[in-house]
JSON list of C-alpha atoms in Angstrom, two decimals:
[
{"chain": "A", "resi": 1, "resn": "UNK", "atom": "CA", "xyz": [101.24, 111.27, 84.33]},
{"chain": "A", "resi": 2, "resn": "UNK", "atom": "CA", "xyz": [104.62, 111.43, 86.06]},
{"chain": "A", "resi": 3, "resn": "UNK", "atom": "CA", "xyz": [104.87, 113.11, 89.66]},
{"chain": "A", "resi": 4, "resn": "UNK", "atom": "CA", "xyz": [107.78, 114.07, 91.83]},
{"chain": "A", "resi": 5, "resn": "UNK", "atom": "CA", "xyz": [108.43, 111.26, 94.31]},
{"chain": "A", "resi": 6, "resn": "UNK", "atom": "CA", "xyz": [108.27, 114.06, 96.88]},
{"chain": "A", "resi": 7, "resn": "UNK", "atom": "CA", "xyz": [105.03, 115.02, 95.35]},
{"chain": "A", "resi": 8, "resn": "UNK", "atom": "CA", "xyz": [102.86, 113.79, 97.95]},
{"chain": "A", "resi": 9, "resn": "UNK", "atom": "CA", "xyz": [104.39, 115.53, 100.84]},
{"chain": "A", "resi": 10, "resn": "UNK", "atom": "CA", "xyz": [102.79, 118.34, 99.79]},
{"chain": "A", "resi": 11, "resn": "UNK", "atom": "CA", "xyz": [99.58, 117.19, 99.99]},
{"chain": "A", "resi": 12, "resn": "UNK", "atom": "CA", "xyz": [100.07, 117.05, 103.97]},
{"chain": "A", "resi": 13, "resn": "UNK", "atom": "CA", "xyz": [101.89, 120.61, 103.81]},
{"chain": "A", "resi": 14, "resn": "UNK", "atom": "CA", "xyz": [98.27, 121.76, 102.58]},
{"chain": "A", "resi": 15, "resn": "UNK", "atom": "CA", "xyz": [96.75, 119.82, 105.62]},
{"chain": "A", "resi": 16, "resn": "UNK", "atom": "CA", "xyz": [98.57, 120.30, 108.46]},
{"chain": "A", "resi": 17, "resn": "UNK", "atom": "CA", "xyz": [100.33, 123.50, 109.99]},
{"chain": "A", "resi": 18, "resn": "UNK", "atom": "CA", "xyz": [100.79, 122.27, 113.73]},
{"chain": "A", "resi": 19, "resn": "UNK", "atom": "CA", "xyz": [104.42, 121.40, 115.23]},
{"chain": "A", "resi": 20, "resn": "UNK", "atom": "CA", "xyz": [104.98, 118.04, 115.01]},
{"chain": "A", "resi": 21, "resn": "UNK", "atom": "CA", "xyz": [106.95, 116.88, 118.42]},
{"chain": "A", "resi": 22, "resn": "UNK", "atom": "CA", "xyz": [108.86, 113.88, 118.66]},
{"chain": "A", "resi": 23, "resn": "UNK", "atom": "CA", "xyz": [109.63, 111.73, 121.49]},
{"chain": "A", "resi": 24, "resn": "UNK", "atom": "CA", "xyz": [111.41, 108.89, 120.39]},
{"chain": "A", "resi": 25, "resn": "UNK", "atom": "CA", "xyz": [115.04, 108.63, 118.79]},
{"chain": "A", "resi": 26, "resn": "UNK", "atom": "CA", "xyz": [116.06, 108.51, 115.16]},
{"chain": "A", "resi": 27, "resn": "UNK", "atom": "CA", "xyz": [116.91, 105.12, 114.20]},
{"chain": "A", "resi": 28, "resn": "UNK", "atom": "CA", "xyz": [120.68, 104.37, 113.74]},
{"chain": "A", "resi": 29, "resn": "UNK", "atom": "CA", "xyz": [121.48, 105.01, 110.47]},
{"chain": "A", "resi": 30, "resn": "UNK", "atom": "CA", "xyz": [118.90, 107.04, 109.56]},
{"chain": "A", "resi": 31, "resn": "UNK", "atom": "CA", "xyz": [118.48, 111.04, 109.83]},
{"chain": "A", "resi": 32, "resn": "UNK", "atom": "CA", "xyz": [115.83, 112.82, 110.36]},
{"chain": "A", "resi": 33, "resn": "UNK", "atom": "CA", "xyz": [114.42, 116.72, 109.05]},
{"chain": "A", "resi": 34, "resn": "UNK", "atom": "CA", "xyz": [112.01, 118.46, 111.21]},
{"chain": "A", "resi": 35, "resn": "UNK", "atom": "CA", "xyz": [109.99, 121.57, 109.52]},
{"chain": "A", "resi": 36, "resn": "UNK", "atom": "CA", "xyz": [106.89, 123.01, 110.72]},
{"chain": "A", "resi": 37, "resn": "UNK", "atom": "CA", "xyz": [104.55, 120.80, 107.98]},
{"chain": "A", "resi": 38, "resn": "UNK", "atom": "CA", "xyz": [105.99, 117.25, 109.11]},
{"chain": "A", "resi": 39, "resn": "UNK", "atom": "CA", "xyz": [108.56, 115.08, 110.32]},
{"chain": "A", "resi": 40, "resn": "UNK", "atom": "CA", "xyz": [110.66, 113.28, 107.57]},
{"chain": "A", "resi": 41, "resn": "UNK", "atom": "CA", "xyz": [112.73, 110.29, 108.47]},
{"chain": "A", "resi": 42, "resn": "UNK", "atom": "CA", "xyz": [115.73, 109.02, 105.89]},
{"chain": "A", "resi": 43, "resn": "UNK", "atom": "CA", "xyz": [118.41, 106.71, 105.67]},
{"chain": "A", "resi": 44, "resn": "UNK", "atom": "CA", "xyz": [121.57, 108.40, 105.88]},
{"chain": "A", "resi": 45, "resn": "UNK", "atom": "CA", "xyz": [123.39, 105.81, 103.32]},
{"chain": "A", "resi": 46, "resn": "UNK", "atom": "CA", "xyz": [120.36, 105.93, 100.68]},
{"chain": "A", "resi": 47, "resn": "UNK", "atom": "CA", "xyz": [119.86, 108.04, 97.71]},
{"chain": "A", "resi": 48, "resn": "UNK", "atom": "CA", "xyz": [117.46, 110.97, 98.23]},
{"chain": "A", "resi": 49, "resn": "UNK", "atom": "CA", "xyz": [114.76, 109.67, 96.34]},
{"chain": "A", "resi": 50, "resn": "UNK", "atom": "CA", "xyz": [115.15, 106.06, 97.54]},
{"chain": "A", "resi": 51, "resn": "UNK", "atom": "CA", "xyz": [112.53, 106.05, 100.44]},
{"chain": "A", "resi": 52, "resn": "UNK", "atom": "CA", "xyz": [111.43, 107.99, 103.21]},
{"chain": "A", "resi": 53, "resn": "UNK", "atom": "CA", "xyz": [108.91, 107.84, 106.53]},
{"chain": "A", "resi": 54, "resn": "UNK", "atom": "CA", "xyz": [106.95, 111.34, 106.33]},
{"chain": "A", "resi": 55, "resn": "UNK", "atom": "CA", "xyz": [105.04, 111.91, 109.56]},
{"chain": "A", "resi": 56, "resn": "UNK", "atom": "CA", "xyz": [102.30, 114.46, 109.29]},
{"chain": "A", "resi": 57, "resn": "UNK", "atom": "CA", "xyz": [101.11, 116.37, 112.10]},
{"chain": "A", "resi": 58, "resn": "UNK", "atom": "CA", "xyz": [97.57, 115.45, 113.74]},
{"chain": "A", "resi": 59, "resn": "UNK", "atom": "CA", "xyz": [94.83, 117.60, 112.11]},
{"chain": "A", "resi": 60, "resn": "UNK", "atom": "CA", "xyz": [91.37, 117.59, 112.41]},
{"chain": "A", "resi": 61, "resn": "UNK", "atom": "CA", "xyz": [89.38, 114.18, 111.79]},
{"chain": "A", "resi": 62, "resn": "UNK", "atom": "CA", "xyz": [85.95, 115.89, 111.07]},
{"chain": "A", "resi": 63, "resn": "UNK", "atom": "CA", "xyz": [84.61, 113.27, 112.24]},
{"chain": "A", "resi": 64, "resn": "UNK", "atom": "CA", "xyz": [85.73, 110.05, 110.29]},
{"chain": "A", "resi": 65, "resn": "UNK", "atom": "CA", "xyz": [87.48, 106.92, 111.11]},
{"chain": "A", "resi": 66, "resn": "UNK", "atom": "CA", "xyz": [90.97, 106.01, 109.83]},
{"chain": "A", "resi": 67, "resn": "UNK", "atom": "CA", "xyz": [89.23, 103.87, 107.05]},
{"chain": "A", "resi": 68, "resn": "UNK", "atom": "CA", "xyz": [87.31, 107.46, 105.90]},
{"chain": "A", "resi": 69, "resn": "UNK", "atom": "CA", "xyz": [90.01, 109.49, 106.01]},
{"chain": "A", "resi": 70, "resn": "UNK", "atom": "CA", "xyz": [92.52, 107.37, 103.67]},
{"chain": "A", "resi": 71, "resn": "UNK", "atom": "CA", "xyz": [88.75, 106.84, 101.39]},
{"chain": "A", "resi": 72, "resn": "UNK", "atom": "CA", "xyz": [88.77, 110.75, 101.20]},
{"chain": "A", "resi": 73, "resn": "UNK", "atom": "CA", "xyz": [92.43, 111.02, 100.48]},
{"chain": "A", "resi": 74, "resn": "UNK", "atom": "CA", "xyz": [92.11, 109.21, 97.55]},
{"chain": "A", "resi": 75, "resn": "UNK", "atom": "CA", "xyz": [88.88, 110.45, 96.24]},
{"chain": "A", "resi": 76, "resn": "UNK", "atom": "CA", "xyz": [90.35, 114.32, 96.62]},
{"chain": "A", "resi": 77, "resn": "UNK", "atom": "CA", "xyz": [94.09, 113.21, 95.52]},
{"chain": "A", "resi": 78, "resn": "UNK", "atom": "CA", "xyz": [94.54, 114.46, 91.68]},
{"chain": "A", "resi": 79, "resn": "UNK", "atom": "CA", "xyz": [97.53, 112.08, 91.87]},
{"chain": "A", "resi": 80, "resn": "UNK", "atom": "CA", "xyz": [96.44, 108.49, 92.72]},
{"chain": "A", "resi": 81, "resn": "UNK", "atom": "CA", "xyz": [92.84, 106.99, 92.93]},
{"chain": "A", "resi": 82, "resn": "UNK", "atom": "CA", "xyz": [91.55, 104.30, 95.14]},
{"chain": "A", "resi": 83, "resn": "UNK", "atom": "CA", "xyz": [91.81, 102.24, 92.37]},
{"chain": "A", "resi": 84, "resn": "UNK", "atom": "CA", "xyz": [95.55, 102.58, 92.26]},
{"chain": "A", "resi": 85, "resn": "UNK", "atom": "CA", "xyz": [96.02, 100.98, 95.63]},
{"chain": "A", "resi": 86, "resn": "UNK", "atom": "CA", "xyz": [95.73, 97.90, 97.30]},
{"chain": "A", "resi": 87, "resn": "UNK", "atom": "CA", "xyz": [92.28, 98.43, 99.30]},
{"chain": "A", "resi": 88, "resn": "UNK", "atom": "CA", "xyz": [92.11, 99.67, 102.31]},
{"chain": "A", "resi": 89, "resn": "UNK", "atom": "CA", "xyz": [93.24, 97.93, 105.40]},
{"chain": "A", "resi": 90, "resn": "UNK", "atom": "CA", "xyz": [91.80, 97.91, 109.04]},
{"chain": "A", "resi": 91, "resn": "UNK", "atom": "CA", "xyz": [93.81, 96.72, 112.09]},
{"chain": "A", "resi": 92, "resn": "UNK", "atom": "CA", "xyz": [92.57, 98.00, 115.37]},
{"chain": "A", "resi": 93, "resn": "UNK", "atom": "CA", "xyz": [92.09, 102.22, 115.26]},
{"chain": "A", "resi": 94, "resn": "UNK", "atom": "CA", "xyz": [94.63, 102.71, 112.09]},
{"chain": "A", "resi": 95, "resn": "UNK", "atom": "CA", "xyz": [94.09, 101.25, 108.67]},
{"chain": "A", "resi": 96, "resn": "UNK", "atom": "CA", "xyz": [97.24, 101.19, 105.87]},
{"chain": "A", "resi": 97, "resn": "UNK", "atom": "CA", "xyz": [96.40, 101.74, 101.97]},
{"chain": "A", "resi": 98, "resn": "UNK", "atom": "CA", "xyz": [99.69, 101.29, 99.41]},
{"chain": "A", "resi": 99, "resn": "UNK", "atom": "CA", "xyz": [99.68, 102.23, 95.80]},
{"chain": "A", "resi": 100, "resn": "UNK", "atom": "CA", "xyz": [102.37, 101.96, 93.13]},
{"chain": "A", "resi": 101, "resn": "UNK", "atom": "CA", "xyz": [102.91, 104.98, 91.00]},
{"chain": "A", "resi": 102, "resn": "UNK", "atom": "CA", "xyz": [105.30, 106.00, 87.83]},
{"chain": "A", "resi": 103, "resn": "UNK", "atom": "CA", "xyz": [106.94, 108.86, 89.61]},
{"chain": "A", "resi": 104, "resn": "UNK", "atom": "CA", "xyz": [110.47, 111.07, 87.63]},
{"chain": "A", "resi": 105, "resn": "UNK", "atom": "CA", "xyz": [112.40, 108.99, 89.87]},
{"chain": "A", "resi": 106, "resn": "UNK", "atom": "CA", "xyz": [110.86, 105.19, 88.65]},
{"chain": "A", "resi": 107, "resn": "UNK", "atom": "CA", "xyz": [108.31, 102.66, 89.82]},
{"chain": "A", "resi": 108, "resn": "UNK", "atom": "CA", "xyz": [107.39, 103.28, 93.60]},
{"chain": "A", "resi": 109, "resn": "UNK", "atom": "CA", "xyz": [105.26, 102.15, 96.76]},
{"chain": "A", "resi": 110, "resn": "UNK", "atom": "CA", "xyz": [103.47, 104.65, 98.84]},
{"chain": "A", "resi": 111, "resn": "UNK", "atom": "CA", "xyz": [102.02, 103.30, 101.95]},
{"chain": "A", "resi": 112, "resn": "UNK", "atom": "CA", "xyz": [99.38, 105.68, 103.87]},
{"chain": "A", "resi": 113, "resn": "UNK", "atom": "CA", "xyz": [98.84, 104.66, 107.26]},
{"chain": "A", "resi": 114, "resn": "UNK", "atom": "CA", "xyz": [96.09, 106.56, 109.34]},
{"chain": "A", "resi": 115, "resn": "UNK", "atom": "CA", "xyz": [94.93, 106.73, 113.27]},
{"chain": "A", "resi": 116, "resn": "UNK", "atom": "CA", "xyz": [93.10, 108.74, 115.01]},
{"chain": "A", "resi": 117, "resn": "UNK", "atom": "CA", "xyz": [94.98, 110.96, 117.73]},
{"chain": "A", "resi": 118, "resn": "UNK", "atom": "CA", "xyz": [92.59, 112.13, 120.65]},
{"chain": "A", "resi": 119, "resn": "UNK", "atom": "CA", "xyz": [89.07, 112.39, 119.76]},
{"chain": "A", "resi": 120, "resn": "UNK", "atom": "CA", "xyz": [89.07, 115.17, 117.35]},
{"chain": "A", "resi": 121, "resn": "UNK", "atom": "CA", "xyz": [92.27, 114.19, 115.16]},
{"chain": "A", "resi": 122, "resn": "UNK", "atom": "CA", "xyz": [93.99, 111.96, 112.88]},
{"chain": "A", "resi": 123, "resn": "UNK", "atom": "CA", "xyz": [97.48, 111.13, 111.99]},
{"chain": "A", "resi": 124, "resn": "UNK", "atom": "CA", "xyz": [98.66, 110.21, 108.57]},
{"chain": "A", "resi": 125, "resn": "UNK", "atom": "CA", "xyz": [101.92, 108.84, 107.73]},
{"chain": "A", "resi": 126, "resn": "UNK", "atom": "CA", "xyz": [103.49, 107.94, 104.56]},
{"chain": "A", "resi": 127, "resn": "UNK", "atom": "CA", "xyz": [106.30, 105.57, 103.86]},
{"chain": "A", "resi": 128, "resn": "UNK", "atom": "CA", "xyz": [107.54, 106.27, 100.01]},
{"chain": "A", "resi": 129, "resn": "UNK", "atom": "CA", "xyz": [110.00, 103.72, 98.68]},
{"chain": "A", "resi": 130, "resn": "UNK", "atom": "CA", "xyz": [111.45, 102.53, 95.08]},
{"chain": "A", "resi": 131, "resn": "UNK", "atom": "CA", "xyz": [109.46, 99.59, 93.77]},
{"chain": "A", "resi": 132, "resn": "UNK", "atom": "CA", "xyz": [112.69, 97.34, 94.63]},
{"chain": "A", "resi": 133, "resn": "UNK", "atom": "CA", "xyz": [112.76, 94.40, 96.66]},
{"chain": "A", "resi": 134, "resn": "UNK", "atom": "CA", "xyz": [116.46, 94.89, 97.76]},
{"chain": "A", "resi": 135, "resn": "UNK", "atom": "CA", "xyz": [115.42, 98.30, 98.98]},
{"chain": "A", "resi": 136, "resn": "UNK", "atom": "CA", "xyz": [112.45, 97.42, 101.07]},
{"chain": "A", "resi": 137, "resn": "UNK", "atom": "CA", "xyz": [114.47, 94.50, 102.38]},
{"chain": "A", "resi": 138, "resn": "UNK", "atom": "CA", "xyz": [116.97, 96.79, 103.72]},
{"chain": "A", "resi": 139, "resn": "UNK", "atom": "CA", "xyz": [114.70, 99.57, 104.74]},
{"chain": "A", "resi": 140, "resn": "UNK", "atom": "CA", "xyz": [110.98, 98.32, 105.65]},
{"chain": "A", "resi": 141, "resn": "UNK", "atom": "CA", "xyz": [111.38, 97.10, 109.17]},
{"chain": "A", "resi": 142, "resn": "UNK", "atom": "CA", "xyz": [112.71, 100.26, 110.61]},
{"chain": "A", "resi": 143, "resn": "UNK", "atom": "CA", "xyz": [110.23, 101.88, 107.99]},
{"chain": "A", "resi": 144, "resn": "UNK", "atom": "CA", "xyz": [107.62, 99.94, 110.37]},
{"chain": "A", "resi": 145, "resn": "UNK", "atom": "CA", "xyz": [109.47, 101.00, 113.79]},
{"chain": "A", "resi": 146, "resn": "UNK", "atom": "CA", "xyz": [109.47, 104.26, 113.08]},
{"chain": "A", "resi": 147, "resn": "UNK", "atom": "CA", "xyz": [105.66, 104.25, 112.24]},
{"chain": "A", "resi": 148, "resn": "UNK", "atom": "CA", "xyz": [105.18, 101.77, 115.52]},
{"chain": "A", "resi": 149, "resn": "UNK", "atom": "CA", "xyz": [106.90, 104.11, 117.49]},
{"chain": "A", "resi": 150, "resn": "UNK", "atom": "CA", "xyz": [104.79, 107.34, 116.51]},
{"chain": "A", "resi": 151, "resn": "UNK", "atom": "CA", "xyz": [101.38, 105.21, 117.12]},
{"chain": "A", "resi": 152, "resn": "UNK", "atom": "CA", "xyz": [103.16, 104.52, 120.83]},
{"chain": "A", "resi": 153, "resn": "UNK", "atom": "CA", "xyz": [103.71, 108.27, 120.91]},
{"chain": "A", "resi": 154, "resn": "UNK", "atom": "CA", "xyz": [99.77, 109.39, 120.06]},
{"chain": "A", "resi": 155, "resn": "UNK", "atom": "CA", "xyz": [98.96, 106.15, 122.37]},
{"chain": "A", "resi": 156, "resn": "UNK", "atom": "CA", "xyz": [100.63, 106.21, 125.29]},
{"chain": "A", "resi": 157, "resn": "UNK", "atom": "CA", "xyz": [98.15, 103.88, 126.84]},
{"chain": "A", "resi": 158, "resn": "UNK", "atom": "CA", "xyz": [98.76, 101.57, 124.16]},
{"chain": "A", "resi": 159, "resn": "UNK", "atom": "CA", "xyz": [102.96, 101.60, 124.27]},
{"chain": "A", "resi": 160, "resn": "UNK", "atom": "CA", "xyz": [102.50, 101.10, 127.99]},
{"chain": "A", "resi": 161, "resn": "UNK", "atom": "CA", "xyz": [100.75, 97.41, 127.41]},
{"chain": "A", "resi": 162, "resn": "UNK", "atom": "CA", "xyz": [103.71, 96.82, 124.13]},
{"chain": "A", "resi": 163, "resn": "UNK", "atom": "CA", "xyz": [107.04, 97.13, 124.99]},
{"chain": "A", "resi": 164, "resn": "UNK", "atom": "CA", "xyz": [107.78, 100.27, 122.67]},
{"chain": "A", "resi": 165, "resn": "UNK", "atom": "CA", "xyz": [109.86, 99.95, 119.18]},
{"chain": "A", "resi": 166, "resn": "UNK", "atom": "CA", "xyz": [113.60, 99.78, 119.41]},
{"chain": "A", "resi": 167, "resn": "UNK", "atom": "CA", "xyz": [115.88, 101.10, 117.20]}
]
Protein backbone atom coordinates (compact mmCIF):
# COMPACT_ATOMS: atom_id res chain seq x y z
CA UNK A 1 0.00 0.00 0.00
CA UNK A 2 1.29 3.43 -1.00
CA UNK A 3 1.15 6.40 1.65
CA UNK A 4 1.77 10.09 1.37
CA UNK A 5 5.36 10.80 2.41
CA UNK A 6 3.74 13.35 4.73
CA UNK A 7 1.55 10.60 5.91
CA UNK A 8 3.09 10.08 9.13
CA UNK A 9 2.94 13.55 10.40
CA UNK A 10 -0.35 13.01 11.05
CA UNK A 11 -0.01 10.40 13.22
CA UNK A 12 1.69 12.99 15.78
CA UNK A 13 -1.13 15.66 14.85
CA UNK A 14 -3.48 12.90 16.53
CA UNK A 15 -0.99 12.79 19.54
CA UNK A 16 0.05 15.90 20.44
CA UNK A 17 -1.85 19.36 20.74
CA UNK A 18 0.73 21.34 23.01
CA UNK A 19 2.92 24.38 21.56
CA UNK A 20 6.00 23.23 20.62
CA UNK A 21 8.77 26.10 21.64
CA UNK A 22 12.00 26.31 20.17
CA UNK A 23 15.15 27.59 21.46
CA UNK A 24 17.73 27.00 19.12
CA UNK A 25 18.24 28.50 15.48
CA UNK A 26 17.27 27.06 12.13
CA UNK A 27 20.17 25.68 10.45
CA UNK A 28 21.57 27.73 7.48
CA UNK A 29 19.99 26.66 4.64
CA UNK A 30 17.21 25.19 5.96
CA UNK A 31 13.61 26.72 6.91
CA UNK A 32 11.58 25.92 9.30
CA UNK A 33 7.26 25.82 9.74
CA UNK A 34 5.91 26.12 13.16
CA UNK A 35 2.01 25.03 13.65
CA UNK A 36 0.42 24.17 16.79
CA UNK A 37 0.85 20.01 16.12
CA UNK A 38 4.79 20.18 15.55
CA UNK A 39 7.80 21.77 14.44
CA UNK A 40 8.92 20.89 10.81
CA UNK A 41 12.43 21.61 9.71
CA UNK A 42 13.34 21.67 5.66
CA UNK A 43 15.98 22.44 3.41
CA UNK A 44 15.28 25.49 1.64
CA UNK A 45 17.11 24.18 -1.76
CA UNK A 46 15.31 20.59 -1.63
CA UNK A 47 12.21 19.41 -3.20
CA UNK A 48 9.20 19.26 -0.86
CA UNK A 49 9.03 15.73 -0.57
CA UNK A 50 12.81 15.18 -0.38
CA UNK A 51 13.26 15.03 3.50
CA UNK A 52 12.27 16.68 6.49
CA UNK A 53 13.02 16.79 10.59
CA UNK A 54 9.33 16.77 12.18
CA UNK A 55 9.54 17.55 15.89
CA UNK A 56 6.50 16.55 17.84
CA UNK A 57 5.52 18.14 20.91
CA UNK A 58 6.11 16.24 24.39
CA UNK A 59 2.93 14.27 25.31
CA UNK A 60 2.22 12.02 27.86
CA UNK A 61 4.59 8.85 28.34
CA UNK A 62 1.98 6.75 30.34
CA UNK A 63 4.44 5.39 31.79
CA UNK A 64 6.90 3.69 29.23
CA UNK A 65 10.43 4.08 28.28
CA UNK A 66 11.61 5.39 24.88
CA UNK A 67 12.11 1.67 23.78
CA UNK A 68 8.00 1.17 24.67
CA UNK A 69 6.85 3.97 23.16
CA UNK A 70 8.50 3.48 19.51
CA UNK A 71 7.25 -0.70 20.33
CA UNK A 72 3.68 0.85 20.64
CA UNK A 73 4.03 3.10 17.67
CA UNK A 74 4.51 0.42 15.54
CA UNK A 75 2.15 -2.08 16.92
CA UNK A 76 -0.85 0.79 16.66
CA UNK A 77 0.64 2.30 13.20
CA UNK A 78 -1.78 0.91 10.25
CA UNK A 79 1.14 2.11 8.09
CA UNK A 80 4.42 0.34 9.02
CA UNK A 81 5.00 -2.69 11.43
CA UNK A 82 7.93 -3.43 13.59
CA UNK A 83 8.83 -5.72 11.16
CA UNK A 84 9.37 -3.03 8.59
CA UNK A 85 12.15 -1.42 10.54
CA UNK A 86 15.46 -1.94 11.59
CA UNK A 87 14.90 -2.98 15.44
CA UNK A 88 14.84 -0.83 17.89
CA UNK A 89 17.81 1.03 19.18
CA UNK A 90 18.81 2.12 22.80
CA UNK A 91 21.47 4.79 23.52
CA UNK A 92 21.22 6.36 26.90
CA UNK A 93 17.27 7.73 27.63
CA UNK A 94 16.27 7.88 23.67
CA UNK A 95 16.21 4.90 21.37
CA UNK A 96 15.99 5.45 17.20
CA UNK A 97 13.87 2.84 14.99
CA UNK A 98 14.12 3.46 10.86
CA UNK A 99 11.95 1.76 8.34
CA UNK A 100 11.86 1.99 4.55
CA UNK A 101 8.49 2.39 2.99
CA UNK A 102 6.98 2.66 -0.81
CA UNK A 103 5.45 6.03 -0.29
CA UNK A 104 3.57 8.27 -3.85
CA UNK A 105 6.72 10.05 -3.77
CA UNK A 106 9.33 6.67 -4.07
CA UNK A 107 11.43 4.51 -1.78
CA UNK A 108 12.04 6.32 1.66
CA UNK A 109 13.70 6.18 5.27
CA UNK A 110 11.79 7.18 8.28
CA UNK A 111 13.79 7.41 11.37
CA UNK A 112 11.72 7.68 14.83
CA UNK A 113 13.75 8.84 17.54
CA UNK A 114 12.15 8.92 21.14
CA UNK A 115 13.16 10.46 24.80
CA UNK A 116 11.56 11.03 27.54
CA UNK A 117 10.99 14.85 28.52
CA UNK A 118 10.44 15.36 32.40
CA UNK A 119 9.04 12.49 34.15
CA UNK A 120 5.67 12.27 32.73
CA UNK A 121 6.50 12.82 28.85
CA UNK A 122 8.09 11.77 25.76
CA UNK A 123 9.34 13.35 22.67
CA UNK A 124 9.20 11.80 19.27
CA UNK A 125 10.90 13.02 16.30
CA UNK A 126 10.92 11.90 12.83
CA UNK A 127 13.46 12.46 10.13
CA UNK A 128 11.72 11.39 6.58
CA UNK A 129 14.12 11.26 3.65
CA UNK A 130 14.21 9.69 -0.09
CA UNK A 131 15.91 6.31 -0.05
CA UNK A 132 19.01 8.12 -1.87
CA UNK A 133 22.42 8.12 -0.78
CA UNK A 134 23.26 11.54 -2.42
CA UNK A 135 20.39 12.95 -0.43
CA UNK A 136 21.25 11.72 2.99
CA UNK A 137 24.82 12.67 2.24
CA UNK A 138 23.85 16.14 1.80
CA UNK A 139 21.18 16.32 4.40
CA UNK A 140 21.76 13.73 7.43
CA UNK A 141 24.23 15.53 9.58
CA UNK A 142 22.23 18.62 10.10
CA UNK A 143 19.23 16.05 10.06
CA UNK A 144 21.22 14.79 13.32
CA UNK A 145 21.96 18.51 14.69
CA UNK A 146 18.76 19.46 14.56
CA UNK A 147 17.56 16.32 16.51
CA UNK A 148 20.88 16.84 18.95
CA UNK A 149 19.90 20.17 19.49
CA UNK A 150 16.13 19.48 20.58
CA UNK A 151 17.46 16.56 23.07
CA UNK A 152 19.86 19.66 24.50
CA UNK A 153 16.66 21.67 24.62
CA UNK A 154 14.39 18.89 26.80
CA UNK A 155 17.96 18.30 28.64
CA UNK A 156 19.37 21.18 29.65
CA UNK A 157 21.44 19.37 32.18
CA UNK A 158 22.69 17.28 29.55
CA UNK A 159 23.71 20.29 26.79
CA UNK A 160 25.40 21.91 29.75
CA UNK A 161 28.09 18.80 30.08
CA UNK A 162 28.13 18.73 25.62
CA UNK A 163 28.96 21.68 24.04
CA UNK A 164 25.46 22.17 22.22
CA UNK A 165 24.96 21.47 18.24
CA UNK A 166 26.09 24.14 15.86
CA UNK A 167 24.63 25.01 12.86
Amino acid sequence: MNIKFYGFAALFATICCAQNAVAFDTPHGWKMMQTRDAITYEPADADSHETSVIIAPPFPAKGMNAVATLKDMAESADAFSLEDSDGIHKKGDRAAMTIKRQTVEGPARITFTAWPVGKAQMRVIVFLIKDDAALRQRYQQTADKIIEAQYAEDHPAAASAKKQAVF
